[in-house]
Amino acid sequence: MGDNDYREITYRVADRTATIALNRPEARNGYTVRMADELADAFDRADHDPGVRVVVLTAEGTDFSVGADLSQGGFDFDAGAGPAPDWQEPAGRCSKRIFTMNKPVIAAIRGAAIGGGITITLSADYRLASTDARFGFVFVRRGIYPEGASAWFLPRLVGMGRAMDWMISGRVFGAEEAHAAGLVHSLHDPDRLLDAAYELATDLAANTAPVSVAVTRQLLYRMSALDSPFPVHEVDSKLIASVSGNPDAVEGVLSFLQKRPPEFRLDPERDLPDFLPWVQT
């Protein structure tokens, strides 16, 4: 799928940052099956592009997304009369692809982020929000169910008690509450939100090692929920033992001692350690 094939998102790359934007502002970026699949394709494209170090997920218009597009009086599902056993609901198509990314993802959220409009961002590394942002896991108020694997992600971000409150009540809440609970990392004036996201992206692209970032984000996601630290330490030990032959580790130390920007060379596409439990050889 190329740039000309995207109808409901936009995609561009500049300064080692890919910007993926929801692009249905006339519908307040209502979420559709096509949007879900375009997002999954765009994240896949960014992950495999050696010229991209960071992804910023944002939206055109004044709302991030009001959730599932209900403009036709129902849900835009492609499951037909009876979904196939391997049918995947649309929000999870995006959140799962972000989960598997080797590159950090920064979600910049302005205005309404409701239902699927917030669940698709829960696997991002950062969520930055405007002071006018509003959030809601409103599924129970529509007689439906949480999606996007949000029942897995949300408690890990804000704790079970807060996740229960937001999901069982389905109430809409503001940016201050989201920030205090840890759902979003920082708040910004609406006109400064994207600038803040790009400033963070620039710092990550300039000062972090791509393979180190890829390994670290997957260590956190895939191993932090284990019931013992011992399997994690086994992986840690293999990683640290490999440092002596790691040119990025040498460069990291040299650039620090020489007080210059680092020039990391390893690429997650080809240089991930093959002993990692989630790496398919």
mmCIF file of C-alpha atoms in Angstrom:
data_model
loop_
_atom_site.group_PDB
_atom_site.id
_atom_site.type_symbol
_atom_site.label_atom_id
_atom_site.label_comp_id
_atom_site.label_asym_id
_atom_site.label_seq_id
_atom_site.Cartn_x
_atom_site.Cartn_y
_atom_site.Cartn_z
ATOM 1 C CA MET A 1 0.000 0.000 0.000
ATOM 2 C CA GLY A 2 1.553 3.321 -1.068
ATOM 3 C CA ASP A 3 0.887 6.968 -0.225
ATOM 4 C CA ASN A 4 -1.759 7.229 -2.958
ATOM 5 C CA ASP A 5 -3.613 4.222 -1.528
ATOM 6 C CA TYR A 6 -4.203 5.846 1.863
ATOM 7 C CA ARG A 7 -7.603 7.503 2.012
ATOM 8 C CA GLU A 8 -8.223 7.803 5.737
ATOM 9 C CA ILE A 9 -4.732 8.514 7.046
ATOM 10 C CA THR A 10 -1.707 10.477 5.858
ATOM 11 C CA TYR A 11 1.918 9.375 5.996
ATOM 12 C CA ARG A 12 5.084 11.403 5.671
ATOM 13 C CA VAL A 13 8.716 11.174 6.739
ATOM 14 C CA ALA A 14 10.974 14.078 7.693
ATOM 15 C CA ASP A 15 14.016 14.331 9.949
ATOM 16 C CA ARG A 16 13.994 10.582 10.696
ATOM 17 C CA THR A 17 10.446 10.823 12.034
ATOM 18 C CA ALA A 18 7.414 9.258 10.365
ATOM 19 C CA THR A 19 4.156 11.107 10.975
ATOM 20 C CA ILE A 20 1.010 9.011 10.721
ATOM 21 C CA ALA A 21 -2.166 11.103 10.969
ATOM 22 C CA LEU A 22 -5.795 10.044 11.118
ATOM 23 C CA ASN A 23 -7.410 11.963 8.288
ATOM 24 C CA ARG A 24 -11.192 12.035 8.521
ATOM 25 C CA PRO A 25 -11.600 15.425 10.222
ATOM 26 C CA GLU A 26 -15.073 15.887 8.735
ATOM 27 C CA ALA A 27 -16.132 12.809 10.741
ATOM 28 C CA ARG A 28 -14.067 13.762 13.805
ATOM 29 C CA ASN A 29 -11.750 10.953 12.723
ATOM 30 C CA GLY A 30 -14.351 8.273 13.331
ATOM 31 C CA TYR A 31 -12.601 4.928 13.278
ATOM 32 C CA THR A 32 -13.299 2.533 10.390
ATOM 33 C CA VAL A 33 -12.048 -0.829 9.196
ATOM 34 C CA ARG A 34 -10.217 0.860 6.344
ATOM 35 C CA MET A 35 -8.527 3.265 8.760
ATOM 36 C CA ALA A 36 -7.485 0.320 10.936
ATOM 37 C CA ASP A 37 -5.860 -1.475 8.034
ATOM 38 C CA GLU A 38 -4.205 1.672 6.704
ATOM 39 C CA LEU A 39 -2.742 2.347 10.149
ATOM 40 C CA ALA A 40 -1.390 -1.189 10.438
ATOM 41 C CA ASP A 41 0.181 -0.860 6.985
ATOM 42 C CA ALA A 42 1.713 2.537 7.799
ATOM 43 C CA PHE A 43 3.250 1.329 11.063
ATOM 44 C CA ASP A 44 4.655 -1.686 9.247
ATOM 45 C CA ARG A 45 6.114 0.614 6.625
ATOM 46 C CA ALA A 46 7.722 2.884 9.227
ATOM 47 C CA ASP A 47 9.115 -0.063 11.176
ATOM 48 C CA HIS A 48 10.904 -1.423 8.101
ATOM 49 C CA ASP A 49 12.194 1.950 6.822
ATOM 50 C CA PRO A 50 15.871 2.457 7.801
ATOM 51 C CA GLY A 51 15.340 6.202 7.420
ATOM 52 C CA VAL A 52 12.759 6.265 10.233
ATOM 53 C CA ARG A 53 13.784 6.275 13.890
ATOM 54 C CA VAL A 54 10.574 7.446 15.605
ATOM 55 C CA VAL A 55 6.863 7.538 14.733
ATOM 56 C CA VAL A 56 4.440 10.295 15.727
ATOM 57 C CA LEU A 57 0.770 9.270 15.652
ATOM 58 C CA THR A 58 -1.563 12.251 15.431
ATOM 59 C CA ALA A 59 -4.741 13.393 13.704
ATOM 60 C CA GLU A 60 -5.991 16.109 11.386
ATOM 61 C CA GLY A 61 -8.595 18.464 12.815
ATOM 62 C CA THR A 62 -9.424 19.287 16.410
ATOM 63 C CA ASP A 63 -10.259 15.757 17.605
ATOM 64 C CA PHE A 64 -7.966 12.762 17.720
ATOM 65 C CA SER A 65 -10.826 10.277 17.233
ATOM 66 C CA VAL A 66 -14.344 9.915 18.593
ATOM 67 C CA GLY A 67 -14.099 6.141 18.223
ATOM 68 C CA ALA A 68 -16.036 3.808 15.959
ATOM 69 C CA ASP A 69 -17.742 5.551 13.062
ATOM 70 C CA LEU A 70 -21.479 5.375 13.794
ATOM 71 C CA SER A 71 -22.521 7.762 11.022
ATOM 72 C CA GLN A 72 -24.330 4.992 9.133
ATOM 73 C CA GLY A 73 -26.323 3.996 12.196
ATOM 74 C CA GLY A 74 -24.159 1.026 13.120
ATOM 75 C CA PHE A 75 -20.622 -0.259 13.385
ATOM 76 C CA ASP A 76 -18.303 -0.379 10.392
ATOM 77 C CA PHE A 77 -17.402 -4.041 10.746
ATOM 78 C CA ASP A 78 -16.236 -6.292 7.945
ATOM 79 C CA ALA A 79 -17.018 -9.496 9.814
ATOM 80 C CA GLY A 80 -20.177 -10.146 7.791
ATOM 81 C CA ALA A 81 -23.081 -12.132 9.146
ATOM 82 C CA GLY A 82 -20.742 -14.430 11.038
ATOM 83 C CA PRO A 83 -17.072 -13.550 11.567
ATOM 84 C CA ALA A 84 -14.480 -16.114 10.634
ATOM 85 C CA PRO A 85 -12.569 -17.717 13.512
ATOM 86 C CA ASP A 86 -9.485 -15.625 12.712
ATOM 87 C CA TRP A 87 -11.325 -12.296 12.313
ATOM 88 C CA GLN A 88 -9.547 -9.477 14.131
ATOM 89 C CA GLU A 89 -11.452 -6.493 15.502
ATOM 90 C CA PRO A 90 -10.242 -3.201 14.011
ATOM 91 C CA ALA A 91 -8.754 -1.367 17.025
ATOM 92 C CA GLY A 92 -6.529 -4.309 17.873
ATOM 93 C CA ARG A 93 -5.154 -4.369 14.344
ATOM 94 C CA CYS A 94 -3.501 -1.046 15.173
ATOM 95 C CA SER A 95 -2.660 -1.512 18.867
ATOM 96 C CA LYS A 96 -1.056 -4.909 18.256
ATOM 97 C CA ARG A 97 1.083 -3.571 15.410
ATOM 98 C CA ILE A 98 2.308 -0.747 17.635
ATOM 99 C CA PHE A 99 3.039 -3.323 20.355
ATOM 100 C CA THR A 100 5.371 -5.227 18.010
ATOM 101 C CA MET A 101 7.205 -2.103 16.786
ATOM 102 C CA ASN A 102 10.982 -1.922 17.035
ATOM 103 C CA LYS A 103 10.769 1.872 16.971
ATOM 104 C CA PRO A 104 9.260 4.188 19.583
ATOM 105 C CA VAL A 105 5.808 5.616 18.960
ATOM 106 C CA ILE A 106 4.612 8.976 20.308
ATOM 107 C CA ALA A 107 0.859 9.598 20.258
ATOM 108 C CA ALA A 108 -0.097 13.283 20.179
ATOM 109 C CA ILE A 109 -3.723 13.498 21.295
ATOM 110 C CA ARG A 110 -5.898 16.577 20.926
ATOM 111 C CA GLY A 111 -9.616 16.931 21.620
ATOM 112 C CA ALA A 112 -11.728 13.790 21.902
ATOM 113 C CA ALA A 113 -10.072 10.387 22.218
ATOM 114 C CA ILE A 114 -12.992 8.088 22.861
ATOM 115 C CA GLY A 115 -13.368 4.304 22.627
ATOM 116 C CA GLY A 116 -11.157 3.051 19.842
ATOM 117 C CA GLY A 117 -9.781 6.588 19.643
ATOM 118 C CA ILE A 118 -7.894 5.960 22.877
ATOM 119 C CA THR A 119 -7.442 2.180 22.841
ATOM 120 C CA ILE A 120 -5.347 2.284 19.660
ATOM 121 C CA THR A 121 -2.795 4.478 21.493
ATOM 122 C CA LEU A 122 -2.365 2.388 24.648
ATOM 123 C CA SER A 123 0.593 0.455 23.209
ATOM 124 C CA ALA A 124 2.437 3.631 22.223
ATOM 125 C CA ASP A 125 5.595 4.496 24.178
ATOM 126 C CA TYR A 126 4.379 8.019 24.907
ATOM 127 C CA ARG A 127 0.998 9.712 24.962
ATOM 128 C CA LEU A 128 1.181 13.504 24.900
ATOM 129 C CA ALA A 129 -2.123 15.337 25.217
ATOM 130 C CA SER A 130 -3.462 18.834 24.770
ATOM 131 C CA THR A 131 -5.067 20.523 27.731
ATOM 132 C CA ASP A 132 -8.440 20.314 25.956
ATOM 133 C CA ALA A 133 -8.208 16.530 25.433
ATOM 134 C CA ARG A 134 -11.048 14.310 26.639
ATOM 135 C CA PHE A 135 -10.932 10.565 27.100
ATOM 136 C CA GLY A 136 -13.494 7.828 27.523
ATOM 137 C CA PHE A 137 -13.629 4.044 27.547
ATOM 138 C CA VAL A 138 -17.348 4.293 26.833
ATOM 139 C CA PHE A 139 -18.081 0.726 25.734
ATOM 140 C CA VAL A 140 -20.530 -0.149 28.522
ATOM 141 C CA ARG A 141 -22.558 2.961 27.642
ATOM 142 C CA ARG A 142 -22.998 1.584 24.114
ATOM 143 C CA GLY A 143 -23.769 -1.986 25.171
ATOM 144 C CA ILE A 144 -20.527 -3.276 23.693
ATOM 145 C CA TYR A 145 -17.148 -4.431 24.990
ATOM 146 C CA PRO A 146 -13.607 -3.097 25.362
ATOM 147 C CA GLU A 147 -11.373 -3.702 22.350
ATOM 148 C CA GLY A 148 -7.856 -3.008 21.148
ATOM 149 C CA ALA A 149 -6.572 -5.369 23.881
ATOM 150 C CA SER A 150 -7.265 -2.432 26.205
ATOM 151 C CA ALA A 151 -8.105 -4.721 29.130
ATOM 152 C CA TRP A 152 -4.462 -5.847 28.980
ATOM 153 C CA PHE A 153 -2.817 -2.479 28.361
ATOM 154 C CA LEU A 154 -4.827 -0.100 30.541
ATOM 155 C CA PRO A 155 -4.274 -1.702 33.982
ATOM 156 C CA ARG A 156 -0.539 -1.814 33.275
ATOM 157 C CA LEU A 157 -0.571 1.931 32.643
ATOM 158 C CA VAL A 158 -2.846 3.219 35.401
ATOM 159 C CA GLY A 159 -3.461 0.308 37.804
ATOM 160 C CA MET A 160 -6.436 -1.990 38.130
ATOM 161 C CA GLY A 161 -8.497 0.338 40.324
ATOM 162 C CA ARG A 162 -8.424 3.269 37.916
ATOM 163 C CA ALA A 163 -8.906 0.977 34.912
ATOM 164 C CA MET A 164 -11.991 -0.503 36.603
ATOM 165 C CA ASP A 165 -13.407 2.950 37.282
ATOM 166 C CA TRP A 166 -12.948 4.199 33.734
ATOM 167 C CA MET A 167 -14.118 1.016 32.013
ATOM 168 C CA ILE A 168 -16.999 0.025 34.292
ATOM 169 C CA SER A 169 -18.453 3.551 34.426
ATOM 170 C CA GLY A 170 -17.686 4.413 30.810
ATOM 171 C CA ARG A 171 -17.498 8.062 31.873
ATOM 172 C CA VAL A 172 -15.648 10.724 29.899
ATOM 173 C CA PHE A 173 -12.825 12.468 31.765
ATOM 174 C CA GLY A 174 -10.447 15.304 31.117
ATOM 175 C CA ALA A 175 -6.759 15.770 30.456
ATOM 176 C CA GLU A 176 -5.819 16.579 34.051
ATOM 177 C CA GLU A 177 -7.289 13.323 35.351
ATOM 178 C CA ALA A 178 -5.614 11.366 32.546
ATOM 179 C CA HIS A 179 -2.271 12.978 33.355
ATOM 180 C CA ALA A 180 -2.563 12.444 37.111
ATOM 181 C CA ALA A 181 -3.323 8.751 36.577
ATOM 182 C CA GLY A 182 -0.408 8.223 34.185
ATOM 183 C CA LEU A 183 -2.458 7.610 31.054
ATOM 184 C CA VAL A 184 -0.694 10.545 29.397
ATOM 185 C CA HIS A 185 2.881 11.619 30.019
ATOM 186 C CA SER A 186 2.526 15.373 29.630
ATOM 187 C CA LEU A 187 0.004 18.118 28.847
ATOM 188 C CA HIS A 188 0.473 20.930 26.352
ATOM 189 C CA ASP A 189 -1.399 23.886 24.922
ATOM 190 C CA PRO A 190 -3.244 22.669 21.816
ATOM 191 C CA ASP A 191 -1.100 24.802 19.525
ATOM 192 C CA ARG A 192 2.090 23.418 21.079
ATOM 193 C CA LEU A 193 1.184 19.733 21.160
ATOM 194 C CA LEU A 194 2.780 18.652 17.893
ATOM 195 C CA ASP A 195 5.866 20.763 18.556
ATOM 196 C CA ALA A 196 6.332 18.937 21.852
ATOM 197 C CA ALA A 197 5.906 15.565 20.136
ATOM 198 C CA TYR A 198 8.494 16.420 17.488
ATOM 199 C CA GLU A 199 10.925 17.770 20.086
ATOM 200 C CA LEU A 200 10.713 14.438 21.901
ATOM 201 C CA ALA A 201 11.079 12.540 18.611
ATOM 202 C CA THR A 202 14.169 14.575 17.717
ATOM 203 C CA ASP A 203 15.780 13.812 21.068
ATOM 204 C CA LEU A 204 15.092 10.082 20.741
ATOM 205 C CA ALA A 205 16.368 9.969 17.163
ATOM 206 C CA ALA A 206 19.552 11.871 17.997
ATOM 207 C CA ASN A 207 20.546 10.320 21.304
ATOM 208 C CA THR A 208 19.333 6.712 21.510
ATOM 209 C CA ALA A 209 20.574 3.545 19.819
ATOM 210 C CA PRO A 210 17.958 1.929 17.538
ATOM 211 C CA VAL A 211 18.674 -1.684 18.508
ATOM 212 C CA SER A 212 18.906 -0.806 22.195
ATOM 213 C CA VAL A 213 15.521 0.923 21.986
ATOM 214 C CA ALA A 214 13.963 -2.008 20.119
ATOM 215 C CA VAL A 215 15.211 -4.532 22.676
ATOM 216 C CA THR A 216 14.287 -2.377 25.670
ATOM 217 C CA ARG A 217 10.681 -1.665 24.629
ATOM 218 C CA GLN A 218 10.067 -5.364 23.973
ATOM 219 C CA LEU A 219 11.732 -6.395 27.241
ATOM 220 C CA LEU A 220 9.303 -4.136 29.076
ATOM 221 C CA TYR A 221 6.237 -5.258 27.175
ATOM 222 C CA ARG A 222 6.916 -8.971 26.927
ATOM 223 C CA MET A 223 8.697 -9.752 30.183
ATOM 224 C CA SER A 224 7.564 -7.276 32.851
ATOM 225 C CA ALA A 225 4.396 -9.266 33.557
ATOM 226 C CA LEU A 226 6.172 -12.562 34.280
ATOM 227 C CA ASP A 227 5.708 -13.920 37.801
ATOM 228 C CA SER A 228 9.438 -14.089 38.502
ATOM 229 C CA PRO A 229 12.479 -11.946 37.623
ATOM 230 C CA PHE A 230 14.608 -15.019 36.906
ATOM 231 C CA PRO A 231 13.643 -15.533 33.224
ATOM 232 C CA VAL A 232 14.172 -11.808 32.659
ATOM 233 C CA HIS A 233 17.610 -11.971 34.232
ATOM 234 C CA GLU A 234 18.535 -14.861 31.953
ATOM 235 C CA VAL A 235 17.850 -12.644 28.950
ATOM 236 C CA ASP A 236 19.581 -9.684 30.619
ATOM 237 C CA SER A 237 22.687 -11.815 31.172
ATOM 238 C CA LYS A 238 22.875 -12.812 27.516
ATOM 239 C CA LEU A 239 22.384 -9.194 26.449
ATOM 240 C CA ILE A 240 25.088 -7.839 28.736
ATOM 241 C CA ALA A 241 27.468 -10.643 27.745
ATOM 242 C CA SER A 242 27.057 -9.539 24.115
ATOM 243 C CA VAL A 243 28.064 -5.941 24.830
ATOM 244 C CA SER A 244 31.784 -6.526 24.283
ATOM 245 C CA GLY A 245 31.138 -7.263 20.616
ATOM 246 C CA ASN A 246 28.533 -4.537 20.168
ATOM 247 C CA PRO A 247 29.764 -1.534 18.131
ATOM 248 C CA ASP A 248 26.884 0.621 19.372
ATOM 249 C CA ALA A 249 28.011 0.056 22.956
ATOM 250 C CA VAL A 250 31.525 1.173 22.019
ATOM 251 C CA GLU A 251 30.132 4.210 20.227
ATOM 252 C CA GLY A 252 27.891 5.063 23.173
ATOM 253 C CA VAL A 253 30.848 5.186 25.546
ATOM 254 C CA LEU A 254 33.178 6.992 23.126
ATOM 255 C CA SER A 255 30.623 9.663 22.245
ATOM 256 C CA PHE A 256 29.991 10.264 25.942
ATOM 257 C CA LEU A 257 33.714 10.583 26.723
ATOM 258 C CA GLN A 258 34.343 12.757 23.658
ATOM 259 C CA LYS A 259 31.280 14.906 24.391
ATOM 260 C CA ARG A 260 29.818 14.552 20.910
ATOM 261 C CA PRO A 261 26.541 13.244 19.462
ATOM 262 C CA PRO A 262 26.555 9.463 18.997
ATOM 263 C CA GLU A 263 26.492 7.817 15.581
ATOM 264 C CA PHE A 264 24.862 4.448 16.164
ATOM 265 C CA ARG A 265 25.135 1.996 13.259
ATOM 266 C CA LEU A 266 23.176 -1.108 14.198
ATOM 267 C CA ASP A 267 19.749 -1.583 12.592
ATOM 268 C CA PRO A 268 16.802 -3.423 14.192
ATOM 269 C CA GLU A 269 15.959 -4.933 10.796
ATOM 270 C CA ARG A 270 19.155 -6.992 10.745
ATOM 271 C CA ASP A 271 20.974 -6.668 14.070
ATOM 272 C CA LEU A 272 18.595 -7.788 16.829
ATOM 273 C CA PRO A 273 20.214 -10.496 18.991
ATOM 274 C CA ASP A 274 18.924 -13.845 17.733
ATOM 275 C CA PHE A 275 18.609 -15.278 21.253
ATOM 276 C CA LEU A 276 15.759 -12.989 22.249
ATOM 277 C CA PRO A 277 12.640 -15.057 23.022
ATOM 278 C CA TRP A 278 10.430 -12.977 20.708
ATOM 279 C CA VAL A 279 12.809 -12.923 17.715
ATOM 280 C CA GLN A 280 11.980 -15.460 15.057
ATOM 281 C CA THR A 281 15.103 -16.803 13.371
#
